[in-house]
PDB file of C-alpha atoms in Angstrom:
ATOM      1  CA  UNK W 149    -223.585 -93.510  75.293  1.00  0.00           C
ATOM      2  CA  UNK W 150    -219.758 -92.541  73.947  1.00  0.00           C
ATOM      3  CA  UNK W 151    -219.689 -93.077  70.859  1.00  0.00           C
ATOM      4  CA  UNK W 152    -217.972 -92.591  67.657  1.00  0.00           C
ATOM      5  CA  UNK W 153    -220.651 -93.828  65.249  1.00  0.00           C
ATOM      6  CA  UNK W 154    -220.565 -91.060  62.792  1.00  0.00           C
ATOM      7  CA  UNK W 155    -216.916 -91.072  62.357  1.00  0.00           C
ATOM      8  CA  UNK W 156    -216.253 -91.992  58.953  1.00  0.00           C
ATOM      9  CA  UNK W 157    -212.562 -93.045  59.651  1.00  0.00           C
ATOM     10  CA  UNK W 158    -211.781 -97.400  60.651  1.00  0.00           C
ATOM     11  CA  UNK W 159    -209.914 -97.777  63.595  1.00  0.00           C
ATOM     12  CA  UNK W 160    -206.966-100.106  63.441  1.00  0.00           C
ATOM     13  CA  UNK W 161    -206.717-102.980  65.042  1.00  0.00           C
ATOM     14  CA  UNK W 162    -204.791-102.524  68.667  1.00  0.00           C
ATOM     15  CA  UNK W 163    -201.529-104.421  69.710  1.00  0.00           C
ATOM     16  CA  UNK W 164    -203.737-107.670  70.808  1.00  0.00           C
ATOM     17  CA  UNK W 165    -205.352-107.566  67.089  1.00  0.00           C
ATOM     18  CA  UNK W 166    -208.392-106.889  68.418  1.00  0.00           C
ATOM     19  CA  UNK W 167    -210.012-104.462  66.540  1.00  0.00           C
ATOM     20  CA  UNK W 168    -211.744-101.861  68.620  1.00  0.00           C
ATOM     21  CA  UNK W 169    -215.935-100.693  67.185  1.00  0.00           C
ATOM     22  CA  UNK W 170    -217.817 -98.439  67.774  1.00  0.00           C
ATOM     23  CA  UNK W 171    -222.088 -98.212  68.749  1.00  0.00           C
ATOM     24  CA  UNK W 172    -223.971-100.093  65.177  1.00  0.00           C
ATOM     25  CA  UNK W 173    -226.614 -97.235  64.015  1.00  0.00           C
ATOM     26  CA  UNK W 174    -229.173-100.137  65.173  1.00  0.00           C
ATOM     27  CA  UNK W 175    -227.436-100.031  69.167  1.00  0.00           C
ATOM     28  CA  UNK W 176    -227.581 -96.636  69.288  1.00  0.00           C
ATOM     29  CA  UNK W 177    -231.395 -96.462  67.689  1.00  0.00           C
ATOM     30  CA  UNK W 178    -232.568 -99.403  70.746  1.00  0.00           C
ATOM     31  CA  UNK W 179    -230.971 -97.167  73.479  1.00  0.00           C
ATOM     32  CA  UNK W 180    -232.832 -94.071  72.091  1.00  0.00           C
ATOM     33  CA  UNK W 181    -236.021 -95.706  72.052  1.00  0.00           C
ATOM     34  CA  UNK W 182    -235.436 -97.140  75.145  1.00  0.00           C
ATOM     35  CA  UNK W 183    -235.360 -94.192  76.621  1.00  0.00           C
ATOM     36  CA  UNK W 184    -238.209 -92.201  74.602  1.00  0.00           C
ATOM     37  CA  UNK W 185    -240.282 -94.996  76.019  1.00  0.00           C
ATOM     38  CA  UNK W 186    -239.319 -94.864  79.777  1.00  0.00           C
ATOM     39  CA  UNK W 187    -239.554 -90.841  79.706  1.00  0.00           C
ATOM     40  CA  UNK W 188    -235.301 -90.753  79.703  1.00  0.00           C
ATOM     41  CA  UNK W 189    -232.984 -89.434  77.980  1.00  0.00           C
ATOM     42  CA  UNK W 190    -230.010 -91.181  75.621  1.00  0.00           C
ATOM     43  CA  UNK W 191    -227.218 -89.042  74.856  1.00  0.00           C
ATOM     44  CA  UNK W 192    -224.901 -89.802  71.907  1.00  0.00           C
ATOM     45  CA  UNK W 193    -221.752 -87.654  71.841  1.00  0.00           C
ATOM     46  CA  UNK W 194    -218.289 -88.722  71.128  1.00  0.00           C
ATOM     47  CA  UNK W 195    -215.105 -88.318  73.441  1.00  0.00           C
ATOM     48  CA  UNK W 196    -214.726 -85.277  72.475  1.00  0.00           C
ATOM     49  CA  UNK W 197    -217.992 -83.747  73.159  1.00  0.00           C
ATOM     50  CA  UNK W 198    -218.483 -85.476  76.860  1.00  0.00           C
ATOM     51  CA  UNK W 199    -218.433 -82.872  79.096  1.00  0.00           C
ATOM     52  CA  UNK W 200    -221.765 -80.875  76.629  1.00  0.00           C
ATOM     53  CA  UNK W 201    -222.816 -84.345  77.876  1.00  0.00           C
ATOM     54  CA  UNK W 202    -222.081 -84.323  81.355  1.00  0.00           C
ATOM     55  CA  UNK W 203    -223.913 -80.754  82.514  1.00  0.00           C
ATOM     56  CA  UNK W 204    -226.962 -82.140  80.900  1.00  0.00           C
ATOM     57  CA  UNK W 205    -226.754 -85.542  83.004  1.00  0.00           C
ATOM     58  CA  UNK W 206    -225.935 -83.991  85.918  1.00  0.00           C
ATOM     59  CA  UNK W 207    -228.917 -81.183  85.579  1.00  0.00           C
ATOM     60  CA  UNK W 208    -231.594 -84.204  85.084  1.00  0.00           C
ATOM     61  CA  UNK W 209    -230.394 -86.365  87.779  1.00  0.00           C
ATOM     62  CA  UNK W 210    -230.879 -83.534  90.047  1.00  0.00           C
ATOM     63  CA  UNK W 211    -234.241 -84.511  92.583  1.00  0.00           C
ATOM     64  CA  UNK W 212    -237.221 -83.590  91.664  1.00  0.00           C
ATOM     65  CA  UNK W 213    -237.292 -83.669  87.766  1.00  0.00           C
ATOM     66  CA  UNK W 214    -240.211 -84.300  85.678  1.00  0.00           C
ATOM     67  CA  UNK W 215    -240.286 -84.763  82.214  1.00  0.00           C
ATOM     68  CA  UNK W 216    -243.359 -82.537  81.155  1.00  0.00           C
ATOM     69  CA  UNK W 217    -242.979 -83.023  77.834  1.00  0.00           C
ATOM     70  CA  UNK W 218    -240.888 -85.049  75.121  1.00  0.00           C
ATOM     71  CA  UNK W 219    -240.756 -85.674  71.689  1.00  0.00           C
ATOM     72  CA  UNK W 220    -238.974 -87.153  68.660  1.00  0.00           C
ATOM     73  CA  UNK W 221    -238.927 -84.513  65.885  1.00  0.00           C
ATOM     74  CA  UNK W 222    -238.795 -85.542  61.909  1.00  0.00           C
ATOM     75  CA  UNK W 223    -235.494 -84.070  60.246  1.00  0.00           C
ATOM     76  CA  UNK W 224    -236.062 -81.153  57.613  1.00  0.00           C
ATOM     77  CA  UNK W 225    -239.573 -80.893  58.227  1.00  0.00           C
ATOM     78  CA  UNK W 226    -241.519 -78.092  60.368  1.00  0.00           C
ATOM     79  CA  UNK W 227    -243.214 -78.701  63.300  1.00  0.00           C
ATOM     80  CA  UNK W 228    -245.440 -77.209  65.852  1.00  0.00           C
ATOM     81  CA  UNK W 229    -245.586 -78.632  69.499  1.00  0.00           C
ATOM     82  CA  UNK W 230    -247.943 -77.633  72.306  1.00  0.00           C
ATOM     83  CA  UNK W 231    -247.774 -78.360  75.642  1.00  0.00           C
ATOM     84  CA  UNK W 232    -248.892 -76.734  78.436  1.00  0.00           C
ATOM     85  CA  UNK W 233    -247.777 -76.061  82.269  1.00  0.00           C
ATOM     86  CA  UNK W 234    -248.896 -73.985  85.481  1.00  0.00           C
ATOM     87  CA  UNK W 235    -247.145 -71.979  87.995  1.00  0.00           C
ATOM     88  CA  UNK W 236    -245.918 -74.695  90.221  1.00  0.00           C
ATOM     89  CA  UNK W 237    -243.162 -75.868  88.102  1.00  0.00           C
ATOM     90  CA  UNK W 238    -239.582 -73.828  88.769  1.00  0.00           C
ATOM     91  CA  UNK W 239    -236.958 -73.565  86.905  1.00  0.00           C
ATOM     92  CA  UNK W 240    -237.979 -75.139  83.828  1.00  0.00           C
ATOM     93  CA  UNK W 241    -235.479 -76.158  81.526  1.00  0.00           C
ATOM     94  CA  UNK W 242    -235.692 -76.866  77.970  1.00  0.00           C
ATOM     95  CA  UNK W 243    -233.327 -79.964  76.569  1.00  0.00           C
ATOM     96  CA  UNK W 244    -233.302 -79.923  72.660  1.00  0.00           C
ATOM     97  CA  UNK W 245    -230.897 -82.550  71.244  1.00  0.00           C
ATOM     98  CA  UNK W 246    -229.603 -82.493  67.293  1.00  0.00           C
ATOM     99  CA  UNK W 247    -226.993 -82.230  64.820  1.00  0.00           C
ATOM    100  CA  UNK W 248    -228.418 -79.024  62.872  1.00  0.00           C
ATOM    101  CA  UNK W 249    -229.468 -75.280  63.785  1.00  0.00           C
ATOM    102  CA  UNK W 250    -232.745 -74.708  65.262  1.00  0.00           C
ATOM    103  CA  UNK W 251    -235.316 -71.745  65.304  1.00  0.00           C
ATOM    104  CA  UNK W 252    -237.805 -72.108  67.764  1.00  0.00           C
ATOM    105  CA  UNK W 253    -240.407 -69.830  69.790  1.00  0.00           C
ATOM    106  CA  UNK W 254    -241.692 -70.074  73.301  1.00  0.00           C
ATOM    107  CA  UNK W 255    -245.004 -68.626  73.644  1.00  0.00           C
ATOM    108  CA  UNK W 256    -246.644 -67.806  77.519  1.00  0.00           C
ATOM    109  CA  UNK W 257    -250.306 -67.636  78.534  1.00  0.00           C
ATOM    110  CA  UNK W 258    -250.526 -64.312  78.350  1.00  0.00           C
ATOM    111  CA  UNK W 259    -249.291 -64.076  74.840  1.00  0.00           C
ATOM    112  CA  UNK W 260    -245.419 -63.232  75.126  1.00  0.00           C
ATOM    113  CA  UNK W 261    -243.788 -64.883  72.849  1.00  0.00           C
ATOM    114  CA  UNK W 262    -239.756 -65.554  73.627  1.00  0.00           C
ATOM    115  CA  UNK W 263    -237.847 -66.675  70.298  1.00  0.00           C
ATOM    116  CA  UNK W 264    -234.741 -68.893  70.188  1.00  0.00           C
ATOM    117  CA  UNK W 265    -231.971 -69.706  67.631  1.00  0.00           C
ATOM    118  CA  UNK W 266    -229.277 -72.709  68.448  1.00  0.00           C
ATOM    119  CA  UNK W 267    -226.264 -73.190  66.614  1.00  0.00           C
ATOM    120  CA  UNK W 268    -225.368 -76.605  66.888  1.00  0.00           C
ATOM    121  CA  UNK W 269    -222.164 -77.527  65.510  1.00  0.00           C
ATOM    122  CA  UNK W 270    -222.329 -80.851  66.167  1.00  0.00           C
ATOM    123  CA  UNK W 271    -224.243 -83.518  67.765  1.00  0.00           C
ATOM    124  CA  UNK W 272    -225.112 -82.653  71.144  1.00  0.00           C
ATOM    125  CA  UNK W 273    -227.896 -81.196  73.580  1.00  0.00           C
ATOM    126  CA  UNK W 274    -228.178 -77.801  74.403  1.00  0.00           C
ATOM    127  CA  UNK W 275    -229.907 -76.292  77.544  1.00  0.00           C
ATOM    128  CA  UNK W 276    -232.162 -73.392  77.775  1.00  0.00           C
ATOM    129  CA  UNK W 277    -233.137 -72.420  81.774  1.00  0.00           C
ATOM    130  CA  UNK W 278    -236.809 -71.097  81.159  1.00  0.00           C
TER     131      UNK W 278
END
């Protein structure tokens, strides 16, 4: 999805007085759920921020991708997620979507424990290969 659904300014209306809109909150929430449900993937990201977009669409629509594990997280609250995989997946990649800094840790079988901290400056998905 491009988007501008968290800009705060109105757009004028263009030449044919047509005004142009942007994705409704409730749009953008269907598409997301859509997706959550189907094992995809809905990406929001203004003009601006379409080619974060773009690497990330490109990566998953690469053959052979599996979704091993997805989940919606609740804003501002803590969370611990487990999930577990074996040594015939390669080149794992880790897709974390949001619009706020993130501390997270990635923990292996035998204990080692790998920690993370994204800076997200706005809304967009970041990559980690794994």
């Amino acid at each position: 999805m491009i988007t501008d659904v968290f800009a705060r300014r109105r757009r004028r209306r263009g030449s044919q007085g047509v005004a142009s809109r942007s994705m409704s909150q409730n749009d953008a929430q269907l598409y997301s759920d859509l997706a959550q449900a189907s094992g995809g993937q809905a990406i929001e990201v203004s003009k601006s921020d379409l080619s974060f977009a773009t690497r990330v669409i490109l990566d998953s629509s690469a053959t052979a991708v599996v979704t091993v594990f997805q989940v919606v997280r609740n804003p501002g609250r803590p969370d611990n997620f487990t999930f577990t995989v074996d040594g015939s997946l390669r080149n794992m990649t880790a897709y974390i979507t949001g619009t706020s800094s993130l501390t997270f840790e990635l923990t292996s079988s035998t204990g080692l424990v790998i920690a993370f901290v994204l800076q997200m400056t706005s809304c967009f998905t970041s990559s980690i290969s794994l």
